[in-house]
């Protein structure tokens, strides 16, 4: 029953996000067809014909109904500029972004958990300090700046021409993962510090358990639980980061497509990508929340 | 906090101390290394990097502040309006969650698609993009204050809602507003520089830190002094704001 309700809520949220995006984009007075055709110097009747072809002259409610019906069939409309199906354009540009977000997501989660634990507990050789400084850096360095620095470092370290593969895949993943590890790590270290202040941990200390065992058995179990949700929340960051990273490292992914479409005010494409992003985000987050409920014994099912 | 504000005002005022015109190009003076005449060197068009950096600081901080205000004022209002009525609150929560499902930068890009590319629309887009999160934070804070005993007693004593909101709830929100407002400012700073970096900020070549980073990236190997000052400045500002905000929350 709770699963059904969670799924229902998720669908409502996706639908609302799609609706909001649709109407937000319709606030725009002109449209790309007009802008593009006027630039070419087309006559006004040509513009009108093109617009009626694309259904832009219909009343708003009809356009909206058509949008909703299309959404249910996985049809996101056609690009105003190229006339291509938006869903086709997205599928074409999806693999590089998927690859980037997936690899960076996994690496970032691992780094974040390690870094967060490292920053919260006392480690020898100043390792805790390293973890703390890394955490703050990951949170305060803008991603476009660290990306630039990484590119520069590679271009100095390797002879020109040999680092193509590294700068196309490894570097973007590393940069994105580093930044994601900041947010995850901060949450982890906060939660672990809270867990260390709990009464049962003090009791464990009092009865003479070794600190390593307390950490492993009591603190980490409690402190790492919320991490699942935090990692889910980072999907949004990964998708936003992909826009910057793809433009910085010249990867032909979804983020680049979104950027190009924004510049050209090609709103069916912008709408398609944003609706997809919202759907992915909602699905991942609900899954994480469901997992969290499943794992945490304190929440009764 | 006063120290942070002082630094901000100082950066904004320092633009008037710039030694050269930040837009004046000089083709016989391209990509000069730092020297006595040009302490931060010159860029690819021979413009003085120090002057561009100082003017850019003013531009960047002012637009980030404007964006933060665009985020903070309506959000606080929205949270207060909804606080009075549970039904309204539930609807608001649902809409906010839907908006939250759209990643921040993507929401800003949607707004930019509508407004077209310009300096003002980039600022507005960044600010509006922060509204969902900020409203949720304030909402949570209001709920926390509302559950306190003194609110209940004031209500029992017959205080009207407006009096309650302005006299009892709002003063208790000020710490949250200040802390999270500063964090929102740092997001706005990062995002508006990002949009400018991506070329969404209107006229090209204007002195702005994000634009400077983009320009500096192209010539980084030959002339790292173009991109270093704005990169370091943005990082340092966000770092200090984060540290201050974390200290306010009582950790560390």
PDB file of C-alpha atoms in Angstrom, chain A residues 220-222 224-229 287-301:
ATOM      1  CA  UNK A 220      28.589   3.694  11.057  1.00  0.00           C
ATOM      2  CA  UNK A 221      25.356   1.744  10.990  1.00  0.00           C
ATOM      3  CA  UNK A 222      23.372   4.679  12.271  1.00  0.00           C
ATOM      4  CA  UNK A 224      25.465   5.965   7.085  1.00  0.00           C
ATOM      5  CA  UNK A 225      21.758   5.214   6.832  1.00  0.00           C
ATOM      6  CA  UNK A 226      20.608   8.651   5.607  1.00  0.00           C
ATOM      7  CA  UNK A 227      23.389   8.616   3.000  1.00  0.00           C
ATOM      8  CA  UNK A 228      21.111   6.724   0.625  1.00  0.00           C
ATOM      9  CA  UNK A 229      18.721   9.665   0.403  1.00  0.00           C
ATOM     10  CA  UNK A 287      13.545   4.664  -4.959  1.00  0.00           C
ATOM     11  CA  UNK A 288      16.123   5.890  -2.481  1.00  0.00           C
ATOM     12  CA  UNK A 289      13.416   6.819   0.016  1.00  0.00           C
ATOM     13  CA  UNK A 290      11.776   3.420  -0.387  1.00  0.00           C
ATOM     14  CA  UNK A 291      15.134   1.699   0.155  1.00  0.00           C
ATOM     15  CA  UNK A 292      15.710   3.806   3.229  1.00  0.00           C
ATOM     16  CA  UNK A 293      12.385   2.716   4.696  1.00  0.00           C
ATOM     17  CA  UNK A 294      13.202  -0.878   3.887  1.00  0.00           C
ATOM     18  CA  UNK A 295      16.585  -0.769   5.588  1.00  0.00           C
ATOM     19  CA  UNK A 296      15.830   1.345   8.644  1.00  0.00           C
ATOM     20  CA  UNK A 297      14.275  -0.933  11.267  1.00  0.00           C
ATOM     21  CA  UNK A 298      12.941   2.029  13.249  1.00  0.00           C
ATOM     22  CA  UNK A 299      10.425   2.898  10.550  1.00  0.00           C
ATOM     23  CA  UNK A 300       7.609   0.391  10.838  1.00  0.00           C
ATOM     24  CA  UNK A 301       6.136  -0.812   7.612  1.00  0.00           C
TER      25      UNK A 301
END
